[in-house]
mmCIF file of C-alpha atoms in Angstrom:
data_model
loop_
_atom_site.group_PDB
_atom_site.id
_atom_site.type_symbol
_atom_site.label_atom_id
_atom_site.label_comp_id
_atom_site.label_asym_id
_atom_site.label_seq_id
_atom_site.Cartn_x
_atom_site.Cartn_y
_atom_site.Cartn_z
ATOM 1 C CA UNK A 1 84.925 104.088 119.125
ATOM 2 C CA UNK A 2 85.530 106.119 122.260
ATOM 3 C CA UNK A 3 89.125 107.079 123.181
ATOM 4 C CA UNK A 4 88.809 105.289 126.530
ATOM 5 C CA UNK A 5 88.261 102.007 124.703
ATOM 6 C CA UNK A 6 91.346 102.497 122.575
ATOM 7 C CA UNK A 7 93.426 103.339 125.641
ATOM 8 C CA UNK A 8 92.271 100.177 127.409
ATOM 9 C CA UNK A 9 92.948 97.966 124.386
ATOM 10 C CA UNK A 10 96.304 99.558 123.664
ATOM 11 C CA UNK A 11 97.393 99.055 127.278
ATOM 12 C CA UNK A 12 96.115 95.462 127.368
ATOM 13 C CA UNK A 13 93.750 96.348 130.218
ATOM 14 C CA UNK A 14 90.963 94.612 128.284
ATOM 15 C CA UNK A 15 91.128 91.413 126.262
ATOM 16 C CA UNK A 16 89.612 91.228 122.794
ATOM 17 C CA UNK A 17 88.925 88.689 120.046
ATOM 18 C CA UNK A 18 87.987 88.524 116.372
ATOM 19 C CA UNK A 19 84.662 86.868 115.454
ATOM 20 C CA UNK A 20 84.147 85.967 111.808
ATOM 21 C CA UNK A 21 83.746 82.232 111.110
ATOM 22 C CA UNK A 22 80.325 80.773 111.793
ATOM 23 C CA UNK A 23 79.072 77.241 112.395
ATOM 24 C CA UNK A 24 77.688 76.933 108.865
ATOM 25 C CA UNK A 25 79.623 79.606 107.013
ATOM 26 C CA UNK A 26 83.386 79.380 106.908
ATOM 27 C CA UNK A 27 84.281 82.272 104.656
ATOM 28 C CA UNK A 28 83.116 85.413 102.884
ATOM 29 C CA UNK A 29 81.197 84.066 99.852
ATOM 30 C CA UNK A 30 78.562 82.809 102.280
ATOM 31 C CA UNK A 31 78.708 85.839 104.553
ATOM 32 C CA UNK A 32 78.084 88.119 101.590
ATOM 33 C CA UNK A 33 74.817 86.433 100.708
ATOM 34 C CA UNK A 34 71.509 87.286 102.327
ATOM 35 C CA UNK A 35 71.371 84.098 104.364
ATOM 36 C CA UNK A 36 68.825 83.539 107.139
ATOM 37 C CA UNK A 37 71.540 81.531 108.895
ATOM 38 C CA UNK A 38 74.025 84.406 109.018
ATOM 39 C CA UNK A 39 74.565 86.511 112.129
ATOM 40 C CA UNK A 40 72.543 89.680 111.551
ATOM 41 C CA UNK A 41 72.651 93.228 112.797
ATOM 42 C CA UNK A 42 69.602 95.446 112.429
ATOM 43 C CA UNK A 43 69.347 99.201 112.889
ATOM 44 C CA UNK A 44 67.091 100.269 115.747
ATOM 45 C CA UNK A 45 66.866 104.004 116.413
ATOM 46 C CA UNK A 46 70.343 104.943 117.666
ATOM 47 C CA UNK A 47 71.518 101.384 118.178
ATOM 48 C CA UNK A 48 72.488 98.254 116.329
ATOM 49 C CA UNK A 49 70.933 94.957 117.400
ATOM 50 C CA UNK A 50 73.265 91.956 117.126
ATOM 51 C CA UNK A 51 71.355 88.685 116.932
ATOM 52 C CA UNK A 52 72.139 85.015 116.202
ATOM 53 C CA UNK A 53 69.007 83.744 114.415
ATOM 54 C CA UNK A 54 69.840 80.013 114.491
ATOM 55 C CA UNK A 55 72.471 77.438 115.418
ATOM 56 C CA UNK A 56 74.214 77.673 112.048
ATOM 57 C CA UNK A 57 74.925 81.369 112.643
ATOM 58 C CA UNK A 58 76.812 80.831 115.910
ATOM 59 C CA UNK A 59 80.332 82.230 115.907
ATOM 60 C CA UNK A 60 82.670 79.239 116.230
ATOM 61 C CA UNK A 61 86.351 78.586 116.956
ATOM 62 C CA UNK A 62 86.769 82.062 118.398
ATOM 63 C CA UNK A 63 90.144 82.463 120.112
ATOM 64 C CA UNK A 64 89.996 84.049 123.583
ATOM 65 C CA UNK A 65 86.230 83.490 123.607
ATOM 66 C CA UNK A 66 86.216 82.376 127.238
ATOM 67 C CA UNK A 67 88.005 85.426 128.596
ATOM 68 C CA UNK A 68 87.642 88.313 126.154
ATOM 69 C CA UNK A 69 85.971 91.583 127.140
ATOM 70 C CA UNK A 70 85.250 92.914 123.651
ATOM 71 C CA UNK A 71 84.769 91.274 120.253
ATOM 72 C CA UNK A 72 85.113 92.506 116.693
ATOM 73 C CA UNK A 73 82.038 90.758 115.296
ATOM 74 C CA UNK A 74 81.256 90.402 111.585
ATOM 75 C CA UNK A 75 77.533 90.376 110.899
ATOM 76 C CA UNK A 76 75.107 91.110 108.100
ATOM 77 C CA UNK A 77 73.998 94.747 108.306
ATOM 78 C CA UNK A 78 70.234 94.784 107.758
ATOM 79 C CA UNK A 79 68.572 98.140 107.069
ATOM 80 C CA UNK A 80 64.817 98.206 106.460
ATOM 81 C CA UNK A 81 64.895 94.501 105.643
ATOM 82 C CA UNK A 82 67.692 94.833 103.093
ATOM 83 C CA UNK A 83 71.192 93.408 103.639
ATOM 84 C CA UNK A 84 74.197 95.622 102.980
ATOM 85 C CA UNK A 85 76.612 92.721 103.418
ATOM 86 C CA UNK A 86 78.893 91.873 106.337
ATOM 87 C CA UNK A 87 80.238 94.656 108.519
ATOM 88 C CA UNK A 88 82.331 94.686 111.675
ATOM 89 C CA UNK A 89 80.911 95.769 115.021
ATOM 90 C CA UNK A 90 82.596 96.169 118.390
ATOM 91 C CA UNK A 91 80.470 94.220 120.860
ATOM 92 C CA UNK A 92 81.010 94.144 124.651
ATOM 93 C CA UNK A 93 81.223 90.535 125.814
ATOM 94 C CA UNK A 94 82.266 90.702 129.477
ATOM 95 C CA UNK A 95 82.675 93.308 132.159
ATOM 96 C CA UNK A 96 86.011 93.993 133.862
ATOM 97 C CA UNK A 97 85.287 91.222 136.380
ATOM 98 C CA UNK A 98 84.775 88.623 133.643
ATOM 99 C CA UNK A 99 80.990 88.397 133.842
ATOM 100 C CA UNK A 100 79.098 87.961 130.569
ATOM 101 C CA UNK A 101 76.804 90.794 129.562
ATOM 102 C CA UNK A 102 73.069 90.030 129.131
ATOM 103 C CA UNK A 103 72.271 88.437 125.786
ATOM 104 C CA UNK A 104 75.756 86.952 125.291
ATOM 105 C CA UNK A 105 76.389 83.207 125.630
ATOM 106 C CA UNK A 106 79.890 81.705 125.498
ATOM 107 C CA UNK A 107 80.491 77.947 125.191
ATOM 108 C CA UNK A 108 83.932 76.399 125.640
ATOM 109 C CA UNK A 109 84.944 74.063 122.796
ATOM 110 C CA UNK A 110 87.038 72.108 125.315
ATOM 111 C CA UNK A 111 90.149 70.131 124.371
ATOM 112 C CA UNK A 112 91.528 70.273 120.844
ATOM 113 C CA UNK A 113 94.547 68.290 119.714
ATOM 114 C CA UNK A 114 97.603 70.501 119.894
ATOM 115 C CA UNK A 115 95.651 73.610 120.981
ATOM 116 C CA UNK A 116 95.020 73.111 124.686
ATOM 117 C CA UNK A 117 96.421 76.530 125.495
ATOM 118 C CA UNK A 118 93.876 78.347 123.309
ATOM 119 C CA UNK A 119 90.407 78.871 124.759
ATOM 120 C CA UNK A 120 88.464 78.527 121.521
ATOM 121 C CA UNK A 121 84.751 78.901 122.021
ATOM 122 C CA UNK A 122 81.307 79.477 120.529
ATOM 123 C CA UNK A 123 79.537 82.824 120.884
ATOM 124 C CA UNK A 124 75.788 83.344 120.638
ATOM 125 C CA UNK A 125 74.089 86.751 120.654
ATOM 126 C CA UNK A 126 70.459 87.263 121.691
ATOM 127 C CA UNK A 127 69.428 90.744 120.539
ATOM 128 C CA UNK A 128 72.470 92.459 122.008
ATOM 129 C CA UNK A 129 72.238 96.220 121.583
ATOM 130 C CA UNK A 130 75.323 98.315 120.849
ATOM 131 C CA UNK A 131 75.613 102.055 120.111
ATOM 132 C CA UNK A 132 75.860 103.328 116.525
ATOM 133 C CA UNK A 133 79.472 104.349 117.201
ATOM 134 C CA UNK A 134 80.417 100.673 117.574
ATOM 135 C CA UNK A 135 80.216 100.134 113.812
ATOM 136 C CA UNK A 136 83.663 100.218 112.189
ATOM 137 C CA UNK A 137 82.541 102.489 109.371
ATOM 138 C CA UNK A 138 85.591 103.157 107.222
ATOM 139 C CA UNK A 139 84.020 101.337 104.268
ATOM 140 C CA UNK A 140 80.326 101.687 105.132
ATOM 141 C CA UNK A 141 78.327 103.924 107.472
ATOM 142 C CA UNK A 142 74.740 104.542 108.526
ATOM 143 C CA UNK A 143 73.505 108.136 108.682
ATOM 144 C CA UNK A 144 71.231 109.360 111.513
ATOM 145 C CA UNK A 145 68.266 109.110 109.135
ATOM 146 C CA UNK A 146 69.017 105.409 108.555
ATOM 147 C CA UNK A 147 70.508 105.810 105.072
ATOM 148 C CA UNK A 148 73.474 103.608 104.214
ATOM 149 C CA UNK A 149 76.572 105.130 102.577
ATOM 150 C CA UNK A 150 79.704 103.443 101.236
ATOM 151 C CA UNK A 151 82.461 104.488 98.818
ATOM 152 C CA UNK A 152 82.448 100.878 97.516
ATOM 153 C CA UNK A 153 79.148 99.836 95.985
ATOM 154 C CA UNK A 154 79.877 96.149 95.381
ATOM 155 C CA UNK A 155 79.344 94.071 98.546
ATOM 156 C CA UNK A 156 82.060 91.545 97.738
ATOM 157 C CA UNK A 157 84.616 94.260 96.937
ATOM 158 C CA UNK A 158 83.637 96.085 100.122
ATOM 159 C CA UNK A 159 84.216 92.998 102.242
ATOM 160 C CA UNK A 160 87.577 92.385 100.555
ATOM 161 C CA UNK A 161 88.529 95.938 101.487
ATOM 162 C CA UNK A 162 87.687 95.234 105.129
ATOM 163 C CA UNK A 163 89.815 92.081 105.125
ATOM 164 C CA UNK A 164 92.827 93.888 103.643
ATOM 165 C CA UNK A 165 93.745 94.810 107.213
ATOM 166 C CA UNK A 166 94.483 91.111 107.834
ATOM 167 C CA UNK A 167 97.406 91.133 105.360
ATOM 168 C CA UNK A 168 100.127 91.673 108.022
ATOM 169 C CA UNK A 169 98.617 88.943 110.220
ATOM 170 C CA UNK A 170 98.553 86.480 107.319
ATOM 171 C CA UNK A 171 102.209 87.176 106.633
ATOM 172 C CA UNK A 172 102.983 86.660 110.340
ATOM 173 C CA UNK A 173 101.341 83.205 110.171
ATOM 174 C CA UNK A 174 103.574 82.406 107.192
ATOM 175 C CA UNK A 175 106.719 83.290 109.112
ATOM 176 C CA UNK A 176 105.540 81.265 112.112
ATOM 177 C CA UNK A 177 104.992 78.219 109.910
ATOM 178 C CA UNK A 178 108.448 78.635 108.375
ATOM 179 C CA UNK A 179 110.046 78.977 111.810
ATOM 180 C CA UNK A 180 108.543 75.660 112.879
ATOM 181 C CA UNK A 181 109.758 74.023 109.664
ATOM 182 C CA UNK A 182 113.296 75.341 110.197
ATOM 183 C CA UNK A 183 113.343 74.088 113.766
ATOM 184 C CA UNK A 184 112.149 70.613 112.778
ATOM 185 C CA UNK A 185 114.592 70.382 109.869
ATOM 186 C CA UNK A 186 117.505 71.561 112.027
ATOM 187 C CA UNK A 187 116.835 68.782 114.531
ATOM 188 C CA UNK A 188 116.199 66.093 111.897
ATOM 189 C CA UNK A 189 119.192 66.922 109.686
ATOM 190 C CA UNK A 190 121.614 67.237 112.598
ATOM 191 C CA UNK A 191 120.385 63.963 114.038
ATOM 192 C CA UNK A 192 120.733 62.311 110.633
ATOM 193 C CA UNK A 193 124.418 63.336 110.530
ATOM 194 C CA UNK A 194 125.118 61.800 113.936
ATOM 195 C CA UNK A 195 122.976 58.672 113.939
ATOM 196 C CA UNK A 196 124.598 55.639 112.278
ATOM 197 C CA UNK A 197 122.808 52.572 111.051
ATOM 198 C CA UNK A 198 123.750 49.728 108.681
ATOM 199 C CA UNK A 199 126.714 49.670 106.332
ATOM 200 C CA UNK A 200 129.287 47.392 104.693
ATOM 201 C CA UNK A 201 130.431 44.336 106.639
ATOM 202 C CA UNK A 202 133.436 44.803 108.897
ATOM 203 C CA UNK A 203 133.226 48.577 108.444
ATOM 204 C CA UNK A 204 131.735 51.400 110.451
ATOM 205 C CA UNK A 205 128.028 51.919 110.004
ATOM 206 C CA UNK A 206 127.103 54.849 107.800
ATOM 207 C CA UNK A 207 125.292 57.957 108.915
ATOM 208 C CA UNK A 208 121.604 57.760 108.093
ATOM 209 C CA UNK A 209 121.780 60.988 106.072
ATOM 210 C CA UNK A 210 123.822 58.979 103.563
ATOM 211 C CA UNK A 211 120.891 56.660 102.988
ATOM 212 C CA UNK A 212 119.144 57.806 99.843
ATOM 213 C CA UNK A 213 115.638 57.573 101.285
ATOM 214 C CA UNK A 214 116.597 59.814 104.237
ATOM 215 C CA UNK A 215 118.094 62.442 101.962
ATOM 216 C CA UNK A 216 115.140 62.364 99.588
ATOM 217 C CA UNK A 217 112.734 62.918 102.470
ATOM 218 C CA UNK A 218 114.501 65.858 104.116
ATOM 219 C CA UNK A 219 116.347 67.803 101.412
ATOM 220 C CA UNK A 220 113.237 68.788 99.376
ATOM 221 C CA UNK A 221 111.745 70.293 102.527
ATOM 222 C CA UNK A 222 114.970 72.226 103.140
ATOM 223 C CA UNK A 223 114.836 73.616 99.606
ATOM 224 C CA UNK A 224 111.172 74.506 100.046
ATOM 225 C CA UNK A 225 111.670 76.367 103.310
ATOM 226 C CA UNK A 226 114.535 78.370 101.810
ATOM 227 C CA UNK A 227 112.455 79.331 98.776
ATOM 228 C CA UNK A 228 109.477 80.282 100.942
ATOM 229 C CA UNK A 229 111.718 82.313 103.256
ATOM 230 C CA UNK A 230 113.058 84.440 100.414
ATOM 231 C CA UNK A 231 109.580 84.898 98.933
ATOM 232 C CA UNK A 232 108.096 85.832 102.303
ATOM 233 C CA UNK A 233 110.850 88.346 102.936
ATOM 234 C CA UNK A 234 110.091 89.871 99.545
ATOM 235 C CA UNK A 235 106.399 90.110 100.466
ATOM 236 C CA UNK A 236 107.374 91.662 103.797
ATOM 237 C CA UNK A 237 109.484 94.274 102.033
ATOM 238 C CA UNK A 238 106.542 95.162 99.776
ATOM 239 C CA UNK A 239 104.266 95.445 102.801
ATOM 240 C CA UNK A 240 106.734 97.657 104.680
ATOM 241 C CA UNK A 241 107.108 99.916 101.662
ATOM 242 C CA UNK A 242 103.332 100.349 101.321
ATOM 243 C CA UNK A 243 102.964 101.113 105.032
ATOM 244 C CA UNK A 244 105.845 103.610 105.114
ATOM 245 C CA UNK A 245 104.466 105.387 102.056
ATOM 246 C CA UNK A 246 101.027 105.603 103.649
ATOM 247 C CA UNK A 247 99.321 103.468 101.010
ATOM 248 C CA UNK A 248 96.018 101.786 101.751
ATOM 249 C CA UNK A 249 96.371 97.999 101.851
ATOM 250 C CA UNK A 250 93.031 97.709 100.082
ATOM 251 C CA UNK A 251 94.661 99.035 96.912
ATOM 252 C CA UNK A 252 97.459 96.431 97.003
ATOM 253 C CA UNK A 253 95.519 93.558 95.474
ATOM 254 C CA UNK A 254 98.633 91.794 94.147
ATOM 255 C CA UNK A 255 100.238 91.889 97.592
ATOM 256 C CA UNK A 256 97.052 90.591 99.233
ATOM 257 C CA UNK A 257 96.921 87.664 96.803
ATOM 258 C CA UNK A 258 100.620 86.883 97.316
ATOM 259 C CA UNK A 259 100.373 86.911 101.111
ATOM 260 C CA UNK A 260 97.154 84.850 101.130
ATOM 261 C CA UNK A 261 98.817 82.244 98.911
ATOM 262 C CA UNK A 262 101.961 82.183 101.042
ATOM 263 C CA UNK A 263 99.937 81.621 104.199
ATOM 264 C CA UNK A 264 98.049 78.683 102.704
ATOM 265 C CA UNK A 265 101.054 77.067 101.014
ATOM 266 C CA UNK A 266 103.499 77.498 103.898
ATOM 267 C CA UNK A 267 101.160 76.057 106.518
ATOM 268 C CA UNK A 268 100.336 73.107 104.260
ATOM 269 C CA UNK A 269 104.025 72.452 103.636
ATOM 270 C CA UNK A 270 104.656 72.813 107.355
ATOM 271 C CA UNK A 271 102.446 69.808 108.117
ATOM 272 C CA UNK A 272 104.179 67.521 105.618
ATOM 273 C CA UNK A 273 107.639 68.732 106.578
ATOM 274 C CA UNK A 274 107.255 68.163 110.322
ATOM 275 C CA UNK A 275 105.663 64.759 109.755
ATOM 276 C CA UNK A 276 108.644 63.657 107.644
ATOM 277 C CA UNK A 277 111.038 65.082 110.243
ATOM 278 C CA UNK A 278 109.325 63.074 112.982
ATOM 279 C CA UNK A 279 109.377 59.858 110.992
ATOM 280 C CA UNK A 280 113.000 60.384 109.899
ATOM 281 C CA UNK A 281 114.268 60.653 113.464
ATOM 282 C CA UNK A 282 112.439 57.646 114.894
ATOM 283 C CA UNK A 283 111.718 57.463 118.602
ATOM 284 C CA UNK A 284 113.977 60.432 119.364
ATOM 285 C CA UNK A 285 111.440 62.706 117.676
ATOM 286 C CA UNK A 286 109.155 62.268 120.694
ATOM 287 C CA UNK A 287 111.759 63.511 123.200
ATOM 288 C CA UNK A 288 111.473 67.150 124.249
ATOM 289 C CA UNK A 289 115.203 67.146 125.033
ATOM 290 C CA UNK A 290 115.967 66.899 121.301
ATOM 291 C CA UNK A 291 114.991 70.535 120.925
#
């Protein structure tokens, strides 16, 4: 990429987004196959041609799709009719005034429950041409004579190496999920210590936290969030150590697996935890003032 692009992105002068998931293909096992429904990129002289061959290959649920200037687009790299697997290309989407470039179509996915502030959209490419330099070629490059070169021969392993860069972002999602859990539990447990309901005759009603069902609903979530916090901090320490020592994240397979598991488990637990917190606090859970 040209230095001027990096300066613009680093200074937030241009907005960008990450395009991987497709209408029909949600994750890498499908992207790695030679699928006619996958977004493809073919080599043409000194350019790459980005093309969406069918509806199933449309990029979907892309954050910032309705306002981004550039996109990091994953597409099958096709050379002389042969697929080299998915690679990442920097594709201009809009000019500085927000107008779409020729060949690019953006469709707003409209309202989504709980995500009204995110402009998720669908992106379609009709033979969009980008320079050779727009290929992110750390793990795979195309020589001027059209020959493909990569230090990693296996397509699946190569794609895993590309996704290693997402490790810090996955860990950030974990911490965000835990923060939401802690906030919900703080409100629910405090409320449960102040709210009184039922009790022995002629005596003061007991706090609802003393009811066994209330305790059994909230305390396991509290234990879970504490355990996940310590584990996530441990993963963060491992990540910091690798970064400070200049290690490539692609070589930290154990760390990648740990962080991927933490992201999935913490977000799943987050849903159940916040639902129990809402139900355990009754109508007050719907009041913004409770926060």
